[in-house]
XYZ file of C-alpha atoms in Angstrom:
137
model
C -41.035 -87.325 -44.044
C -42.656 -85.240 -41.305
C -39.522 -86.038 -39.154
C -37.124 -84.456 -41.982
C -39.111 -81.569 -42.566
C -39.282 -80.939 -39.072
C -35.629 -80.935 -38.465
C -35.121 -79.405 -41.915
C -37.066 -76.661 -40.364
C -35.167 -76.860 -36.913
C -32.052 -76.731 -39.117
C -32.869 -73.372 -40.798
C -34.324 -71.929 -37.845
C -30.931 -72.791 -36.338
C -28.959 -71.044 -39.347
C -31.234 -68.182 -39.224
C -30.401 -67.636 -35.295
C -26.686 -68.493 -35.735
C -26.938 -65.610 -38.570
C -28.538 -63.494 -36.046
C -25.910 -64.243 -33.127
C -23.169 -63.625 -35.599
C -24.838 -60.039 -36.497
C -25.209 -59.241 -32.861
C -21.802 -60.668 -32.192
C -20.169 -58.412 -34.568
C -22.214 -55.439 -33.579
C -20.919 -56.117 -29.988
C -17.399 -56.040 -31.411
C -18.138 -53.135 -32.950
C -19.503 -51.377 -29.988
C -16.523 -52.739 -28.060
C -14.129 -51.023 -30.431
C -15.878 -47.970 -30.333
C -16.102 -48.186 -26.536
C -12.385 -48.692 -26.719
C -11.472 -45.961 -29.001
C -14.218 -43.743 -27.092
C -12.597 -44.773 -23.883
C -9.185 -43.784 -25.506
C -10.738 -40.182 -26.342
C -11.953 -39.653 -23.056
C -8.719 -40.666 -21.533
C -6.865 -38.318 -23.629
C -9.623 -35.609 -22.817
C -9.156 -36.320 -18.972
C -5.438 -36.011 -19.260
C -5.938 -32.790 -21.638
C -8.193 -31.544 -18.415
C -5.879 -32.668 -15.861
C -2.850 -30.607 -17.510
C -5.272 -27.525 -17.657
C -6.323 -27.984 -13.980
C -2.645 -28.238 -13.186
C -1.873 -25.366 -14.965
C -4.432 -23.134 -13.359
C -3.474 -24.540 -10.182
C -0.502 -23.135 -10.924
C -1.935 -19.731 -11.931
C -3.709 -19.432 -8.915
C -0.680 -20.294 -6.786
C 1.103 -17.530 -8.509
C -2.112 -14.964 -8.284
C -2.171 -15.818 -4.606
C 1.547 -14.629 -4.358
C 1.077 -11.434 -6.084
C -2.174 -10.751 -4.003
C -0.225 -11.244 -0.699
C 2.612 -9.258 -1.991
C 0.204 -6.475 -3.081
C -1.463 -7.285 0.278
C 1.894 -6.151 1.982
C 2.536 -3.174 0.194
C -1.167 -2.061 0.896
C -0.412 -2.815 4.486
C 2.852 -0.893 4.693
C 1.084 2.026 2.792
C -1.597 2.323 5.633
C 1.242 1.993 8.226
C 2.841 5.056 6.581
C -0.258 6.940 6.308
C -1.085 6.136 9.559
C 2.308 7.340 10.962
C 2.483 10.508 8.498
C -0.876 11.551 9.968
C 0.241 11.401 13.771
C 3.332 13.073 12.631
C 1.131 15.686 10.612
C -1.169 16.127 13.530
C 2.042 17.060 16.230
C 3.296 19.672 13.279
C -0.338 21.134 13.420
C -0.165 21.578 17.157
C 3.596 22.412 16.953
C 2.508 25.107 14.525
C -0.458 26.252 16.413
C 1.974 27.018 19.660
C 4.428 28.833 17.614
C 1.858 30.690 15.922
C 0.706 31.755 19.445
C 4.410 32.530 20.517
C 4.504 34.717 17.622
C 1.915 36.393 18.294
C 2.949 37.154 21.932
C 6.236 38.128 21.055
C 4.663 40.644 18.316
C 2.520 41.481 21.123
C 5.611 42.414 23.312
C 7.426 43.913 20.419
C 4.477 46.369 19.737
C 4.494 47.191 23.549
C 8.116 47.820 23.491
C 7.656 50.413 20.357
C 4.915 52.072 22.312
C 7.007 52.305 25.296
C 10.189 53.556 23.118
C 8.108 56.085 21.414
C 6.842 57.078 24.729
C 10.664 57.280 25.829
C 11.312 59.378 22.883
C 8.785 61.631 23.319
C 9.735 62.275 27.099
C 13.226 62.577 26.098
C 12.404 65.116 23.130
C 10.551 67.087 25.863
C 13.196 67.005 28.585
C 15.332 67.923 25.831
C 13.579 70.734 25.002
C 12.887 71.914 28.937
C 16.851 71.291 29.455
C 17.258 73.958 26.590
C 14.690 76.186 27.836
C 16.273 76.395 30.976
C 19.699 76.883 29.797
C 18.440 79.600 27.653
C 16.983 81.504 30.669
C 19.992 81.150 32.863
């Protein structure tokens, strides 16, 4: 009787352990399924992120190309500005020389006008002197 009680006790214990093992096994299978579906979700998210990364890389390449073209434009503008500044400096120098030359020419013309006036006055004086001498004779 004692042995059968013990074996009955052990039998119930084994059933209980089998049930616990079965429950743990079911939970593990659920967990595996959840992990697999979670892994699928993560895989989809990774694929989505990789697509976004690829798109961002493409946008970055396009922006780099635009930036390179703008930089080339700015370098050309800077070159044109430098050339224009040099040309303007040459034109200013030329303008100063022409202004000096014009002032010199004006001074010469003024001097000639003064001489012309003096000659005219002298001619007028000589004409008057000639008329006076003619009238005397």
